[in-house]
Coordinates of C-alpha atoms and ligand atoms in Angstrom, one line a residue:
Chain S
M850 CA -8.1 1.5 -5.8
F851 CA -7.9 0.0 -2.4
T852 CA -4.5 0.0 -0.7
L853 CA -3.0 -2.0 2.2
L854 CA -0.3 0.2 3.7
G855 CA 2.1 -0.8 6.5
P856 CA 5.7 -1.3 7.5
S857 CA 7.8 -4.3 6.4
G858 CA 6.7 -7.5 8.1
C859 CA 3.3 -6.3 9.2
G860 CA 1.4 -9.0 7.3
K861 CA 0.5 -7.4 4.0
T862 CA 1.7 -10.2 1.7
T863 CA 0.2 -12.8 4.0
L864 CA -3.3 -11.0 3.8
L865 CA -3.0 -10.8 0.0
R866 CA -2.2 -14.5 -0.2
L867 CA -5.2 -15.2 1.9
I868 CA -7.4 -13.3 -0.5
A869 CA -5.8 -15.1 -3.5
G870 CA -6.2 -18.5 -2.0
F871 CA -2.5 -19.4 -1.6
Y872 CA -3.0 -19.6 2.2
V873 CA -6.0 -20.9 4.1
P874 CA -7.2 -18.8 6.9
D875 CA -7.1 -20.2 10.5
E876 CA -10.3 -18.2 11.3
G877 CA -12.7 -15.9 9.5
E878 CA -13.7 -15.9 5.9
V879 CA -13.1 -14.3 2.5
R880 CA -16.1 -13.6 0.3
F881 CA -16.2 -12.6 -3.4
D882 CA -19.6 -11.1 -3.9
D883 CA -21.8 -13.4 -1.8
R884 CA -19.7 -16.5 -2.3
R885 CA -17.4 -17.8 0.4
V886 CA -14.2 -18.7 -1.2
N887 CA -12.1 -20.1 1.8
E888 CA -11.9 -23.5 0.2
V889 CA -11.6 -22.4 -3.4
P890 CA -8.1 -22.9 -4.9
P891 CA -6.4 -19.8 -6.4
H892 CA -6.8 -20.7 -10.1
E893 CA -10.6 -20.9 -9.6
R894 CA -11.0 -17.6 -7.9
G895 CA -10.8 -15.3 -11.0
I896 CA -7.9 -13.4 -9.7
G897 CA -4.8 -11.9 -11.3
M898 CA -1.8 -11.3 -9.1
V899 CA 1.4 -9.5 -9.4
F900 CA 4.0 -10.8 -7.0
Q901 CA 6.5 -8.7 -5.0
N902 CA 9.4 -10.0 -7.1
Y903 CA 7.5 -10.3 -10.4
A904 CA 8.3 -14.1 -10.6
L905 CA 8.7 -14.1 -14.4
W906 CA 10.2 -17.3 -16.0
P907 CA 13.6 -16.3 -17.3
H908 CA 13.8 -19.1 -19.9
M909 CA 10.5 -17.9 -21.6
T910 CA 10.0 -15.0 -23.8
V911 CA 7.7 -12.1 -22.8
F912 CA 5.0 -13.6 -25.0
D913 CA 5.3 -17.1 -23.5
N914 CA 5.3 -15.7 -20.0
I915 CA 2.1 -13.9 -20.6
A916 CA 0.5 -16.8 -22.7
Y917 CA 1.3 -19.4 -20.0
G918 CA -2.0 -19.2 -18.1
L919 CA -4.0 -19.2 -21.3
K920 CA -2.2 -22.3 -22.6
L921 CA -3.1 -24.2 -19.4
Q922 CA -6.7 -23.3 -20.1
K923 CA -6.3 -25.0 -23.5
I924 CA -7.3 -21.9 -25.4
A925 CA -6.8 -22.0 -29.2
S926 CA -3.3 -20.6 -30.2
A927 CA -4.9 -17.9 -32.5
T928 CA -7.0 -16.6 -29.6
I929 CA -4.0 -16.6 -27.3
A930 CA -1.9 -14.6 -29.8
E931 CA -4.7 -12.1 -30.1
R932 CA -5.2 -11.7 -26.4
V933 CA -1.5 -11.5 -25.5
G934 CA -1.0 -8.9 -28.3
S935 CA -3.8 -6.8 -27.0
V936 CA -2.6 -6.9 -23.4
L937 CA 0.9 -6.1 -24.5
E938 CA -0.5 -3.0 -26.2
K939 CA -2.3 -2.1 -23.0
V940 CA 0.8 -2.1 -21.0
K941 CA 2.8 -0.4 -23.7
L942 CA 5.1 -3.3 -24.6
G943 CA 3.8 -3.9 -28.1
S944 CA 7.2 -4.7 -29.7
L945 CA 8.9 -6.7 -26.9
G946 CA 7.1 -10.0 -27.1
D947 CA 10.2 -11.9 -28.4
R948 CA 12.5 -10.7 -25.6
Y949 CA 13.5 -12.6 -22.6
P950 CA 13.0 -11.1 -19.1
G951 CA 16.7 -10.7 -18.7
Q952 CA 16.7 -8.3 -21.7
L953 CA 14.1 -6.0 -20.1
S954 CA 14.5 -3.0 -17.7
G955 CA 12.9 -3.4 -14.2
G956 CA 10.0 -1.2 -15.3
Q957 CA 9.3 -3.3 -18.4
Q958 CA 9.5 -6.6 -16.4
Q959 CA 7.0 -5.1 -14.0
R960 CA 4.7 -4.4 -17.0
V961 CA 5.1 -8.0 -18.2
A962 CA 4.0 -9.3 -14.7
L963 CA 1.0 -6.9 -14.9
A964 CA 0.2 -8.1 -18.4
R965 CA 0.4 -11.7 -17.3
A966 CA -2.1 -11.0 -14.6
L967 CA -4.5 -9.0 -16.9
V968 CA -4.5 -11.4 -19.8
L969 CA -6.7 -13.8 -17.7
N970 CA -9.4 -11.2 -17.6
P971 CA -9.5 -11.4 -13.8
K972 CA -12.4 -10.1 -11.7
I973 CA -10.0 -9.1 -9.0
L974 CA -6.5 -7.7 -9.3
L975 CA -4.0 -8.2 -6.5
L976 CA -0.7 -6.2 -6.7
D977 CA 2.0 -6.8 -4.1
E978 CA 4.4 -3.9 -4.0
P979 CA 4.7 -3.9 -7.8
L980 CA 6.9 -0.8 -7.9
S981 CA 9.3 -1.4 -5.1
N982 CA 12.2 -2.5 -7.5
L983 CA 12.0 0.7 -9.7
D984 CA 13.8 3.9 -9.4
A985 CA 11.9 7.0 -8.2
K986 CA 11.1 8.6 -11.6
I987 CA 10.0 5.4 -13.3
R988 CA 7.9 4.5 -10.3
I989 CA 5.9 7.7 -10.6
S990 CA 5.2 7.1 -14.3
V991 CA 4.4 3.5 -13.9
R992 CA 2.1 4.1 -10.9
A993 CA 0.1 6.7 -13.0
E994 CA -0.3 4.1 -15.7
I995 CA -1.4 1.4 -13.2
R996 CA -4.0 3.8 -11.8
K997 CA -5.2 4.7 -15.4
L998 CA -5.4 1.1 -16.4
Q999 CA -7.3 0.1 -13.3
K1000 CA -9.9 2.9 -13.9
E1001 CA -10.3 2.0 -17.6
L1002 CA -10.8 -1.8 -16.7
G1003 CA -12.8 -1.1 -13.5
I1004 CA -11.3 -4.2 -11.9
T1005 CA -11.6 -4.5 -8.1
T1006 CA -8.0 -4.0 -7.1
V1007 CA -6.0 -4.5 -3.9
Y1008 CA -2.7 -2.7 -3.9
V1009 CA 0.0 -3.4 -1.3
T1010 CA 2.7 -1.0 -0.4
H1011 CA 4.9 0.1 2.4
D1012 CA 5.3 3.5 0.8
Q1013 CA 2.9 6.0 2.2
E1014 CA 3.4 8.5 -0.5
E1015 CA 2.6 5.9 -3.2
A1016 CA -0.6 5.0 -1.1
L1017 CA -1.7 8.6 -0.9
T1018 CA -1.4 9.3 -4.6
L1019 CA -2.9 6.0 -5.9
S1020 CA -5.7 5.1 -3.6
D1021 CA -9.4 5.8 -3.2
R1022 CA -9.2 4.2 0.3
I1023 CA -6.2 3.1 2.3
A1024 CA -6.2 0.5 5.2
V1025 CA -3.3 1.2 7.5
F1026 CA -1.8 -2.0 9.0
N1027 CA 0.6 -2.7 11.8
Q1028 CA 1.5 -5.9 13.4
G1029 CA -1.3 -7.9 11.6
R1030 CA -4.0 -5.4 12.6
V1031 CA -5.9 -2.8 10.6
L1032 CA -5.6 0.6 12.5
Q1033 CA -7.7 2.8 10.3
I1034 CA -9.4 2.7 6.9
G1035 CA -10.3 5.7 4.9
P1036 CA -9.6 8.0 2.0
P1037 CA -6.0 9.5 1.8
R1038 CA -7.0 12.9 3.0
E1039 CA -8.9 11.5 6.1
L1040 CA -5.8 9.5 7.1
Y1041 CA -3.5 12.4 6.6
E1042 CA -5.7 15.1 8.3
R1043 CA -7.5 13.0 10.9
P1044 CA -5.3 10.1 12.0
Q1045 CA -6.9 8.2 14.9
S1046 CA -3.9 6.7 16.5
R1047 CA -0.3 7.6 17.2
F1048 CA 0.9 5.0 14.8
V1049 CA -1.1 6.4 11.8
A1050 CA -0.1 10.0 12.7
D1051 CA 3.5 9.0 12.7
F1052 CA 3.5 6.6 9.7
I1053 CA 1.7 8.8 7.2
G1054 CA 3.7 11.8 6.4
I1055 CA 5.6 13.7 9.1
N1056 CA 4.0 14.9 12.3
N1057 CA 5.2 16.7 15.5
L1058 CA 3.8 14.7 18.3
I1059 CA 3.4 16.5 21.6
D1060 CA 2.0 14.6 24.7
G1061 CA -0.4 16.3 26.9
T1062 CA -3.5 16.3 29.1
V1063 CA -6.9 17.7 28.3
Q1064 CA -7.6 20.7 30.4
A1065 CA -10.9 21.7 28.9
A1066 CA -13.3 20.7 26.1
D1067 CA -15.4 23.3 24.4
P1068 CA -17.8 21.7 21.9
A1069 CA -19.3 25.1 21.0
R1070 CA -16.0 26.6 19.8
K1071 CA -14.9 23.1 18.5
T1072 CA -11.7 23.3 20.5
L1073 CA -9.8 21.4 23.2
T1074 CA -7.4 23.1 25.6
V1075 CA -4.4 20.8 26.3
T1076 CA -1.6 21.2 28.9
T1077 CA 1.7 20.1 27.5
A1078 CA 5.4 20.5 28.3
A1079 CA 5.4 23.2 25.7
G1080 CA 2.6 25.1 27.5
E1081 CA -1.1 25.2 27.0
L1082 CA -2.2 24.5 23.4
A1083 CA -5.5 24.6 21.6
A1084 CA -6.6 21.6 19.4
L1085 CA -9.4 20.5 17.3
W1086 CA -12.3 19.3 19.4
D1087 CA -12.9 15.5 19.5
E1088 CA -16.0 14.0 21.3
R1089 CA -14.0 11.1 22.6
L1090 CA -11.6 13.4 24.7
H1091 CA -12.7 14.8 28.1
P1092 CA -10.8 16.9 30.7
G1093 CA -8.3 14.8 32.5
D1094 CA -7.6 12.4 29.6
T1095 CA -4.1 12.0 28.3
C1096 CA -3.7 12.7 24.6
V1097 CA -1.1 13.4 22.0
L1098 CA -1.2 16.4 19.7
C1099 CA -0.2 16.1 16.1
V1100 CA 1.1 19.1 14.1
R1101 CA 2.3 18.9 10.5
P1102 CA 5.5 20.9 9.6
E1103 CA 3.6 22.5 6.7
N1104 CA 1.0 24.0 9.1
A1105 CA 3.6 25.6 11.4
A1106 CA 5.1 29.0 10.8
I1107 CA 8.2 30.7 12.2
N1108 CA 8.0 34.1 13.7
A1109 CA 4.5 34.7 12.3
P1110 CA 3.0 38.0 13.3
V1111 CA -0.6 36.8 13.7
D1112 CA -2.2 36.2 17.1
G1113 CA -5.0 33.8 18.2
Q1114 CA -2.8 30.7 17.5
N1115 CA -0.7 28.3 19.4
R1116 CA 2.8 29.7 19.9
I1117 CA 5.9 28.0 21.3
K1118 CA 9.4 29.4 21.8
G1119 CA 12.5 27.6 20.8
R1120 CA 15.8 27.8 19.0
I1121 CA 16.9 26.8 15.5
A1122 CA 18.7 23.5 15.8
F1123 CA 19.1 22.6 12.1
A1124 CA 17.9 23.5 8.6
A1125 CA 17.4 21.2 5.7
Y1126 CA 17.1 22.8 2.3
L1127 CA 14.8 20.6 0.1
G1128 CA 14.5 22.8 -2.9
N1129 CA 10.7 23.4 -2.9
S1130 CA 10.7 23.9 0.9
L1131 CA 13.1 24.5 3.8
R1132 CA 12.6 22.4 6.9
Y1133 CA 13.8 23.7 10.3
D1134 CA 14.3 21.6 13.3
V1135 CA 13.4 23.9 16.2
E1136 CA 14.5 22.8 19.6
L1137 CA 11.7 23.8 22.1
E1138 CA 12.5 24.9 25.6
H1139 CA 11.7 21.5 27.1
G1140 CA 14.1 19.8 24.6
Q1141 CA 11.8 18.3 22.1
I1142 CA 12.5 18.9 18.3
F1143 CA 9.7 20.5 16.3
K1144 CA 9.8 20.5 12.5
A1145 CA 8.5 23.5 10.7
D1146 CA 8.5 24.3 7.0
I1147 CA 9.2 27.4 5.0
R1148 CA 7.3 26.9 1.8
D1149 CA 8.9 29.5 -0.3
P1150 CA 12.7 29.3 0.4
W1151 CA 13.4 31.6 -2.6
H1152 CA 12.2 34.5 -0.5
H1153 CA 13.4 33.5 2.9
E1154 CA 16.7 34.4 4.5
E1155 CA 17.8 31.3 6.4
F1156 CA 18.1 31.7 10.1
P1157 CA 21.5 30.6 11.7
V1158 CA 21.5 27.8 14.0
G1159 CA 20.9 29.0 17.5
T1160 CA 18.5 31.8 16.6
A1161 CA 15.7 32.3 19.1
V1162 CA 12.4 31.9 17.3
S1163 CA 8.7 31.3 17.9
V1164 CA 6.7 28.6 16.2
S1165 CA 3.0 29.1 15.7
F1166 CA 0.2 26.9 14.3
P1167 CA -3.6 27.2 14.3
A1168 CA -5.9 25.0 16.5
S1169 CA -7.6 24.0 13.3
S1170 CA -4.6 22.0 12.2
T1171 CA -3.8 20.6 15.7
V1172 CA -5.2 17.1 16.0
A1173 CA -5.7 15.5 19.4
I1174 CA -5.6 11.7 19.7
A1175 CA -6.4 9.8 22.9
G1176 CA -3.2 8.7 24.7
D1177 CA -3.9 5.0 24.5
R1178 CA -4.6 4.9 20.8
Chain U
M757 CA -16.5 -8.2 -7.8
R758 CA -17.0 -7.2 -4.2
I759 CA -14.4 -8.5 -1.7
T760 CA -15.4 -9.0 1.9
V761 CA -12.9 -10.1 4.5
Q762 CA -14.4 -11.0 7.9
D763 CA -12.4 -11.6 11.1
L764 CA -9.6 -13.0 9.0
T765 CA -6.8 -14.7 11.1
K766 CA -3.6 -16.4 10.0
R767 CA -1.0 -17.9 12.2
F768 CA 2.4 -19.4 11.4
G769 CA 3.1 -21.6 14.4
K770 CA 2.1 -19.4 17.3
N771 CA 2.9 -16.3 15.5
E772 CA -0.4 -14.5 14.6
V773 CA 0.6 -12.6 11.4
V774 CA -2.9 -11.5 10.5
S775 CA -5.3 -10.8 13.4
R776 CA -9.1 -10.6 13.0
I777 CA -9.1 -8.3 10.0
S778 CA -12.4 -7.1 8.6
F779 CA -13.1 -4.8 5.6
A780 CA -15.1 -4.7 2.4
I781 CA -14.0 -3.5 -1.1
Q782 CA -16.7 -2.5 -3.5
E783 CA -16.9 -3.5 -7.1
G784 CA -14.1 -1.8 -9.0
E785 CA -13.7 0.6 -6.2
C786 CA -12.6 3.8 -7.8
S787 CA -14.1 7.1 -8.7
P788 CA -13.2 10.2 -10.7
S789 CA -10.8 12.4 -8.9
S790 CA -13.4 15.1 -8.5
D791 CA -15.8 13.1 -6.3
R792 CA -12.8 11.5 -4.8
R793 CA -12.0 14.8 -3.3
A794 CA -15.5 15.4 -2.0
A795 CA -15.7 11.9 -0.6
A796 CA -12.3 12.3 1.0
R797 CA -13.1 15.3 3.1
P798 CA -12.5 14.4 6.8
R799 CA -15.7 13.8 8.7
C800 CA -14.7 12.6 12.1
C801 CA -14.0 15.8 13.9
A802 CA -15.4 18.5 11.5
Ligands
LIG710 N1 5.4 -19.0 5.3 C1 5.7 -18.3 6.4 N2 6.0 -19.0 7.5 C2 6.3 -18.5 8.7 N3 6.4 -17.2 8.9 C3 6.0 -16.4 7.8 C4 5.7 -16.9 6.5 N4 5.4 -15.9 5.7 C5 5.5 -14.8 6.4 N5 5.9 -15.1 7.7 C6 6.1 -14.0 8.7 O1 4.9 -13.3 8.9 C7 5.1 -11.9 9.0 C8 4.4 -11.1 8.0 O2 5.0 -11.4 6.8 P1 4.5 -10.7 5.4 O3 5.3 -11.3 4.3 O4 3.1 -10.9 5.3 O5 4.9 -9.2 5.6 P2 4.8 -7.9 4.7 O6 3.9 -7.0 5.3 O7 4.4 -8.4 3.3 O8 6.3 -7.4 4.7 P3 7.1 -6.7 3.5 O9 6.7 -5.3 3.3 O10 8.5 -6.8 4.0 O11 6.9 -7.5 2.2 C9 6.7 -11.8 9.1 O12 7.1 -11.7 10.4 C10 7.1 -13.0 8.4 O13 8.5 -13.4 8.9
LIG711 MG1 5.3 -8.4 1.5

């Protein structure tokens, strides 16, 4: 599954509509296999689309909503009944064909919208934030179903979301978008562990961002030495960075430890400013000596005695999980 | 079906909402989670 991920208003729906054919591009082209489709209307593109707001017809039953596109194609009614029945089974709505959308839960409506797209046997499936109206638990189960269905059917799918966690769990590759531009494309793990811009580092998960200047680059030891307001820190080597370059260091809260005994790591002093108990972890806000807040996680809060606010602590993290990004990216 | 988007640009008035976007999506792009993990290993700075 290929996902377009970006904040609200960054152009995701517009891009999906360009691919679907509801908008004509001002420049550039869209190709399906080797065929240029810029001038091909949506209904001739072989796409199925699920819209951000489902767009079901309230006065039609579930069955009729799904059958609508097939009726337009003048397909025999026995065939229509068969295809609608089979797609209803696929999305686990077997017995609800006679209901109206108003009589369904949000999750069920979402599945009707998906069934309506799938019944046309599309070559391409375009999904625009299909889960955004669902509550958290249902969202997780429906997204697992979508992922499974997409694998079974093997349809080329573009999935749009502004939810980075959803993108990480569902996708084979993600394109991160901001202000109409693609900033980085890659598998979830690459985006999470090797962001290539400040925006991606900040948008995907949580990162502590520390500005600095490269002091030394050591390709043999695969490290950079970076001068920052928090002192000299070691980071992963990057061939694009040279001494004198400004950069930003990115450290994830789960890679930082508080009062760890081991040496040979980055270590910064600070004071506990806040503690948030999240159940499966405990997240400290540590105020560093230069005033910046640094987030660090305790991953086993069951066996951790919480530090009171104001406690002086040291935060440490290895160079191998400290990513340096050029300052202008 | 493979989707290729090349330098795609869309403006509403003078507001450029999609700016020179390019990418390609392979046929049915998906892989079993095992090779997904291998494929996902970061390459750029390793
Ligand atoms: N038909 C239109 N005419 C003029 N401006 C538009 C039109 N459609 C969208 N826009 C503008 O283009 C920008 C991108 O809109 P788009 O709907 O693509 O964003 P999005 O990434 O899908 O956001 P969201 O996550 O909120 O759905 C927004 O600033 C929006 O106001
Ligand atoms: Mg949108």
